[in-house]
Amino acid sequence: MALVERDRSLAFLTEMLATVAVGGRGAMAVIGGTVGSGKTELLHAVADRAGEHGARVLSAAGIRAERAVPLGVLAQLLLGPDLPAAGAERVARLLDEAAAQVGPVTGGPDAAAMPTRIMHGVCGFLGELACQGPLLILVDDVHWSDDASLQCLLYLARRLRAARVLLVFAESEHALRANPLFRTELLRESRCAWVHTAPLSVAGVARLVGTDPGSRAAAELHGWTGGNPLLVRALLADRGELPARTRPVPGRADRPTGHQDRPREHECAPGADRVVVRGAFGQAVLSCLHRGEPLMGAVARAAAVLDRPASAVLLGRLIGADRQAAARALRELEDTGLFHEGWFRHPGAARAVLEDLGPEERADLHRRAAELVYHEGATATEVARQLLAAGRAEPDWAVPTLCEAAEAARLDSDLDLTIRCLELAGKACGDEAVRARIAMALAEAEWRLNPTAGARHLPRLLSALENGHLPTRYARTLIRKLLWHGRLGAAAEVLFLVDGRPGPEPLARRQATRLWMRTVHPGPADQAPAAAGPADRAVLGPADQGAAVLMTVLSRGGDDHTAADADRVLRETDLDEATFDSLEAALLALVYGDRVPSAARFGARLADLAAVRRSPSWQARLAAVQAEAALRQGDTLGAERHARFALTRLAPRAWGVAVGAPLATLVLALVATGRLEEAAEQLNQPAPDAFFETRFGLLFQYARGQYQLACGRPSAALEDFRACGRQMRAWDIDLPALVPWRGAAALAHLRLNGQQVARKLMADQLARPGAGGARTHGVSMRQLAAASGVRDRPDLLRKAVKSLQAAGDRLELAHALAELSRAHQALGEASRARAMGHHALELAAECHAEPLARTLLRWHTDAAPEQGGGGPRAAVAPAEAAARAESAATAESAGVVRPGRPAPGDTSVLSEAERRVAELASMGYMNREVAKSLHVTVSTVEQHLTRVYRKLNISGRNDLSTYLGLRSTDSALAGT
């Protein structure tokens, strides 16, 4: 490999070799530099030039592990295969004799340790070789040579002044203390030259990489390695694994995410702690440490264990060295290019050092580090990380520190660290009461990730509560977890236990527990003995306010007061474990109180917060509420998306009995869009046995009934709707805005020719609390119209349309308009039927309600021949056209725009026939379907579309809806 920024050094050494070869006088050179700085490569380059000057090369290398082997380096030099056989035999005998006399010597060169006769014989042999031609003797890592070899080399250096011999030694500047006498003797020699191998500059790194000196790659590599050629080449070898999102570190590797000492702006960008380094770089790092002083490696290991920059004092204490020695090792690490400002330049270097430690050594270092940083006053989080790495928490201060760190991690939404701290604290804790509270905190943390995982603690927590080790203030949390998994009997027992146990538990807290139970699982709450006195809303905390509002809505219906209360809870309450249930309940209070737009707005904000807090269970539960809100606004695709996200973010099994909420919404969305087979698959999902004894079971039964009705099985649907009614009446939460079971049952009865029963059911529904809400009233009026006489329907349906417009439910509005169109058609009012059908079809397409759209097309196609042709898109009579134009102008002057549609575009360039074709095509109907609906040929449709595209200057069907000016529903109603 070509040398970089070593040209002058190589030229200098080559010139020395030429001078020795020609002038006949010996010389010496010492190449000094840090580990990995390219000393060995420079030696090899000099050896390659030896042939040009007719020089024989003898080479050897010192090895730290072989320092105790006498004459090991000298044997490498003198027993090579290229030496004359006779001389080699003589030298071998000399070395054997010397080895027998010297033995292992490691205390430094000693004149008495090596017989002079032996050294003289070796020197004579080398002199004979020099007489035959120039001799180049190279010794790499001379600082790790054995003492006997060093003594011989010094002897040779002093006595070969007149011989054509060039001695070149390579040594590490950080290992000079290994042989101080050897270096001192060399310094006395006037013929000794010193060559320094400095770290590469950025330009040198660029040259090594083969890129421009100003390139980002060169700056990055220099930042990661400090210009150490060994490290640079190793990173190049691992280039395929370098992170795409990292930035160069001007001297420091980023510390792991979440560390108390955040990286400064000039350090690694996010993601640097996840750098994956293949073996080349890791091996290069370890090579630098193994070839350096032992203390340098010890300090590097200590720094890697501490996981942050540390003082020389702290590092020295951790490894049992004094401050001066540790400081010297830190300087050596920085000179080598591994460290900068007391920390690893590259995160992969720290990782390689840690992985090179044995399990026991690493655990012991972490244990000692925990002890040191604790007594230095480090944060609980830093101490806890060391205890976790050690796998033990033995000191008295360990458990409280772990609990403090767990709380800090919880507030920072680092649930993984929270759980690990609590698990270790629980194992180390010997106090039953403290251990029970730790188990509760652990269950809470795991619950945020996966309720199924958190359930494993329930038996131990129940036992702790019964034995008095767990305070009764934790009972509500425990009850919620039991109910989530359908353990209704166990939840009731806990409620009995708490009510029957004397103690300081406030009455309001017990009342709040029962209040929350009634909003979700009314059965167990009703079975438990009532706490004395009614729940006082004024004394309820933030964790209970939402449940109080929801219970009011479920029992009495929603109004402006409950909406204001729910808004206040959602605005003033922070999101955390203690308040999440309250916030979720407040959202549901808005949904079931017919304030769906507000619920959707608050739900989106909370979902963003839950994502930031990294809580999958919160995200899933909020997505379920968002799905329900989206469905009640007619957004079937949005409802499906949110419901599927909820069931993906949290597996159905982890949902417990609450799985009914997202499942019900998903089934209703699939039924509305005509995907009955997919809906059937969702209905077959397994659920806990206690599922139907909860509010979630009501939602699921209602959705299943709607599926049965869509499949043409009204009797089966009726059974589901009646079951909903029985439960809701028994639990005293018979609210149409929650589950309008009466209206759905009325529609089932109508299919079974039960008009009188249907009318009775609708009258009862309209008399229920909360029936006056815009959406509930609109749905109820539509259902009442279906059970009424033909002449009464238009008036009832117009009221339904008005309410549903105010509520913003486009799907229910489409159904109401469709039925209004049908009513006008039954009364022979063809123009009004077409106008209503027109807008119902538009809304059905927006909501992707294919079954409704197909029904509309079928109705008007069948009715067209009887009414003289035309269908919903037939030509409009002049009088009707004038009326529609007048109503459109009235709507425009009032600023009425139908929800969810863009402002009308300019389509004045289109003929009426082109406009009718374009509107149907923009809603997704194929040319054949458009032709059938308008009673024209397919060819005519194609011709119309061609002219439409040209006039509007658009490319095809996908752009049609952007340009069509569609009138508002209010305009159409005005025209009727």
Coordinates of C-alpha atoms in Angstrom, one line a residue, residues 312-602:
A312 CA -7.9 11.0 35.4
V313 CA -8.7 10.7 39.1
L314 CA -11.9 8.8 38.6
L315 CA -10.3 6.5 35.9
G316 CA -7.3 5.9 38.2
R317 CA -9.6 4.9 41.1
L318 CA -11.5 2.6 38.9
I319 CA -8.4 0.7 37.7
G320 CA -6.3 1.1 40.8
A321 CA -3.8 3.5 39.4
D322 CA -2.6 6.9 40.6
R323 CA -3.7 10.1 38.9
Q324 CA -0.4 10.8 37.1
A325 CA -0.3 7.4 35.5
A326 CA -4.0 7.6 34.5
A327 CA -3.4 11.1 33.0
R328 CA -0.4 9.9 31.1
A329 CA -2.4 7.0 29.7
L330 CA -5.2 9.4 28.6
R331 CA -2.6 11.5 26.7
E332 CA -1.3 8.4 25.0
L333 CA -4.9 7.5 23.9
E334 CA -5.4 10.9 22.5
D335 CA -2.1 10.8 20.7
T336 CA -3.0 7.5 19.2
G337 CA -6.2 8.9 17.7
L338 CA -8.6 6.8 19.8
F339 CA -9.6 9.6 22.2
H340 CA -10.3 13.3 22.1
E341 CA -11.0 15.4 25.1
G342 CA -11.1 12.4 27.4
W343 CA -13.5 10.3 25.3
F344 CA -13.6 7.9 22.4
R345 CA -13.6 9.6 19.0
H346 CA -15.7 6.8 17.4
P347 CA -18.6 5.0 19.2
G348 CA -17.5 1.7 17.6
A349 CA -14.2 2.0 19.5
A350 CA -15.9 2.0 22.9
R351 CA -18.1 -0.9 21.8
A352 CA -15.1 -2.9 20.7
V353 CA -13.3 -2.3 24.0
L354 CA -16.3 -3.4 26.0
E355 CA -16.9 -6.5 23.9
D356 CA -13.3 -7.5 24.4
L357 CA -13.8 -7.7 28.1
G358 CA -14.7 -11.1 29.7
P359 CA -18.1 -11.3 31.4
E360 CA -16.7 -11.4 34.9
E361 CA -14.2 -8.7 34.4
R362 CA -16.8 -6.4 32.8
A363 CA -19.3 -7.0 35.6
D364 CA -16.7 -6.3 38.2
L365 CA -15.7 -3.0 36.5
H366 CA -19.3 -1.9 36.3
R367 CA -19.9 -2.8 40.0
R368 CA -16.9 -0.7 41.0
A369 CA -17.9 2.1 38.6
A370 CA -21.4 2.2 40.2
E371 CA -19.8 2.5 43.7
L372 CA -17.5 5.3 42.5
V373 CA -20.0 7.4 40.7
Y374 CA -22.6 7.0 43.4
H375 CA -20.2 8.4 46.0
E376 CA -19.1 11.1 43.6
G377 CA -22.7 12.3 43.6
A378 CA -23.7 11.2 40.0
T379 CA -27.3 11.1 39.0
A380 CA -29.4 8.1 39.8
T381 CA -29.7 7.3 36.1
E382 CA -25.9 7.0 35.7
V383 CA -25.5 4.9 38.8
A384 CA -28.4 2.7 37.7
R385 CA -26.9 2.1 34.3
Q386 CA -23.7 0.8 36.0
L387 CA -25.7 -1.4 38.4
L388 CA -27.7 -2.8 35.4
A389 CA -24.5 -3.6 33.5
A390 CA -23.1 -5.3 36.6
G391 CA -26.3 -7.3 37.0
R392 CA -26.2 -6.8 40.8
A393 CA -27.6 -4.3 43.3
E394 CA -26.0 -5.3 46.6
P395 CA -25.3 -2.0 48.5
D396 CA -28.0 -0.6 50.7
W397 CA -28.3 2.5 48.5
A398 CA -28.8 0.4 45.3
V399 CA -32.5 -0.3 45.5
P400 CA -33.6 3.3 46.2
T401 CA -31.2 4.6 43.5
L402 CA -32.7 2.1 41.0
C403 CA -36.2 3.3 41.9
E404 CA -35.3 6.9 41.5
A405 CA -33.7 6.2 38.1
A406 CA -36.8 4.3 37.1
E407 CA -39.0 7.3 37.9
A408 CA -36.7 9.6 36.0
A409 CA -36.8 7.3 33.0
R410 CA -40.6 7.0 33.2
L411 CA -40.9 10.8 33.1
D412 CA -38.5 10.8 30.1
S413 CA -40.7 8.1 28.4
D414 CA -37.8 5.7 28.4
L415 CA -39.9 2.6 29.3
D416 CA -37.1 0.1 28.6
L417 CA -34.8 1.7 31.2
T418 CA -37.7 2.0 33.6
I419 CA -38.5 -1.7 33.4
R420 CA -34.9 -2.8 33.7
C421 CA -34.3 -0.6 36.8
L422 CA -37.5 -1.9 38.5
E423 CA -36.7 -5.5 37.6
L424 CA -33.3 -5.4 39.2
A425 CA -34.6 -3.4 42.2
G426 CA -37.3 -6.0 42.7
K427 CA -34.8 -8.8 42.7
A428 CA -32.5 -7.1 45.2
C429 CA -35.1 -5.8 47.6
G430 CA -35.7 -7.7 50.8
D431 CA -38.6 -5.6 52.1
E432 CA -41.9 -7.1 51.2
A433 CA -43.8 -3.8 51.2
V434 CA -41.2 -2.1 49.1
R435 CA -41.0 -5.0 46.7
A436 CA -44.9 -4.9 46.3
R437 CA -44.7 -1.2 45.4
I438 CA -41.9 -1.9 42.9
A439 CA -44.0 -4.7 41.3
M440 CA -46.9 -2.3 40.9
A441 CA -44.6 0.3 39.3
L442 CA -43.2 -2.4 37.0
A443 CA -46.7 -3.5 36.0
E444 CA -47.6 0.0 35.1
A445 CA -44.5 0.5 33.0
E446 CA -45.0 -2.8 31.2
W447 CA -48.7 -2.0 30.7
R448 CA -47.8 1.0 28.6
L449 CA -45.9 -1.2 26.3
N450 CA -48.1 -4.3 26.3
P451 CA -50.9 -5.0 28.8
T452 CA -50.4 -8.8 28.3
A453 CA -46.8 -8.5 29.7
G454 CA -48.0 -6.4 32.6
A455 CA -50.6 -9.0 33.6
R456 CA -47.9 -11.4 34.8
H457 CA -47.7 -9.3 38.0
L458 CA -51.3 -9.5 38.9
P459 CA -51.2 -12.6 41.1
R460 CA -48.3 -11.3 43.2
L461 CA -50.0 -7.9 43.5
L462 CA -53.3 -9.4 44.6
S463 CA -51.5 -11.4 47.2
A464 CA -49.6 -8.3 48.4
L465 CA -52.9 -6.4 48.7
E466 CA -54.5 -9.2 50.7
N467 CA -51.5 -9.5 53.0
G468 CA -51.4 -5.8 53.6
H469 CA -48.0 -5.3 51.9
L470 CA -49.6 -3.2 49.2
P471 CA -51.5 0.0 50.3
T472 CA -55.1 0.3 49.4
R473 CA -54.4 3.4 47.3
Y474 CA -53.2 1.0 44.6
A475 CA -56.4 -0.9 44.5
R476 CA -58.0 1.2 41.7
T477 CA -55.0 0.6 39.5
L478 CA -55.1 -3.1 40.3
I479 CA -58.9 -3.2 39.6
R480 CA -58.5 -1.6 36.2
K481 CA -55.9 -4.2 35.2
L482 CA -58.1 -7.1 36.4
L483 CA -61.1 -5.7 34.5
W484 CA -59.0 -5.1 31.3
H485 CA -58.3 -8.9 31.2
G486 CA -61.9 -9.8 32.0
R487 CA -61.3 -10.9 35.6
L488 CA -64.5 -9.3 36.8
G489 CA -64.9 -11.5 39.8
A490 CA -61.4 -10.7 41.1
A491 CA -62.0 -7.0 40.5
A492 CA -65.2 -7.1 42.6
E493 CA -63.4 -9.0 45.4
V494 CA -60.7 -6.2 45.5
L495 CA -63.5 -3.7 45.7
F496 CA -65.1 -5.6 48.6
L497 CA -61.7 -5.9 50.3
V498 CA -61.0 -2.2 50.1
D499 CA -64.4 -1.1 51.2
G500 CA -64.3 -3.5 54.2
R501 CA -60.8 -2.6 55.4
P502 CA -60.5 0.2 57.9
G503 CA -57.8 2.7 57.2
P504 CA -57.0 6.2 55.9
E505 CA -58.2 5.5 52.3
P506 CA -60.3 8.6 51.5
L507 CA -64.0 8.0 50.7
A508 CA -63.7 10.1 47.6
R509 CA -61.1 7.7 46.2
R510 CA -63.2 4.7 46.7
Q511 CA -66.2 6.4 45.2
A512 CA -64.0 7.4 42.2
T513 CA -62.9 3.8 41.7
R514 CA -66.6 2.6 41.6
L515 CA -67.4 5.5 39.3
W516 CA -64.7 4.5 36.8
M517 CA -65.8 0.9 37.0
R518 CA -69.4 1.9 36.0
T519 CA -68.2 3.7 32.9
V520 CA -66.5 0.6 31.6
H521 CA -67.7 -2.5 33.5
P522 CA -71.1 -1.6 35.1
G523 CA -71.8 -5.2 36.3
P524 CA -69.0 -5.6 38.9
A525 CA -69.4 -2.0 40.1
D526 CA -73.1 -2.6 40.7
Q527 CA -72.4 -5.9 42.5
A528 CA -70.0 -4.2 45.0
P529 CA -71.4 -2.5 48.1
A530 CA -72.0 1.2 47.6
A531 CA -69.7 3.6 49.4
A532 CA -71.5 5.9 51.8
G533 CA -72.6 9.1 50.1
P534 CA -72.6 10.2 46.5
A535 CA -69.3 10.9 44.7
D536 CA -68.5 14.6 45.0
R537 CA -67.2 16.0 41.7
A538 CA -65.6 18.9 43.5
V539 CA -63.1 16.6 45.3
L540 CA -62.3 14.4 42.4
G541 CA -58.7 14.7 41.2
P542 CA -57.5 14.9 37.6
A543 CA -57.4 11.1 37.3
D544 CA -61.2 11.0 38.0
Q545 CA -62.7 14.0 36.4
G546 CA -62.9 12.4 32.9
A547 CA -64.7 9.3 34.3
A548 CA -67.2 11.6 36.1
V549 CA -68.0 13.5 32.9
L550 CA -68.4 10.2 30.9
M551 CA -70.7 8.7 33.5
T552 CA -72.9 11.8 33.4
V553 CA -73.1 11.5 29.6
L554 CA -73.9 7.8 29.7
S555 CA -76.6 8.1 32.3
R556 CA -78.2 11.5 31.3
G557 CA -76.9 12.3 27.9
G558 CA -74.5 15.0 26.7
D559 CA -75.2 18.7 26.7
D560 CA -73.3 22.0 26.6
H561 CA -72.3 21.6 30.3
T562 CA -70.8 18.1 29.9
A563 CA -69.0 19.2 26.7
A564 CA -67.5 22.1 28.6
D565 CA -66.4 19.8 31.4
A566 CA -64.8 17.4 29.0
D567 CA -63.1 20.2 27.2
R568 CA -61.7 21.5 30.5
V569 CA -60.3 18.0 31.4
L570 CA -58.7 17.7 28.0
R571 CA -57.2 21.2 28.1
E572 CA -55.9 21.2 31.7
T573 CA -54.7 17.6 32.3
D574 CA -51.2 16.5 31.4
L575 CA -50.8 13.0 29.9
D576 CA -49.3 10.4 32.2
E577 CA -50.1 7.0 33.7
A578 CA -52.3 8.5 36.4
T579 CA -54.4 10.7 34.0
F580 CA -54.6 8.7 30.8
D581 CA -57.8 6.9 31.7
S582 CA -59.4 10.2 32.6
L583 CA -58.3 11.8 29.3
E584 CA -59.6 8.8 27.3
A585 CA -62.9 9.0 29.2
A586 CA -63.2 12.7 28.4
L587 CA -62.7 12.0 24.7
L588 CA -65.4 9.4 24.8
A589 CA -67.7 11.8 26.7
L590 CA -67.4 14.1 23.7
V591 CA -68.0 11.3 21.2
Y592 CA -71.1 10.0 23.0
G593 CA -72.2 13.5 23.8
D594 CA -72.4 14.3 20.0
R595 CA -69.4 16.6 20.1
V596 CA -67.5 14.4 17.6
P597 CA -65.4 17.2 15.9
S598 CA -64.0 18.3 19.3
A599 CA -63.3 14.7 20.1
A600 CA -61.4 14.2 16.8
R601 CA -59.4 17.4 17.4
F602 CA -58.4 16.5 21.0

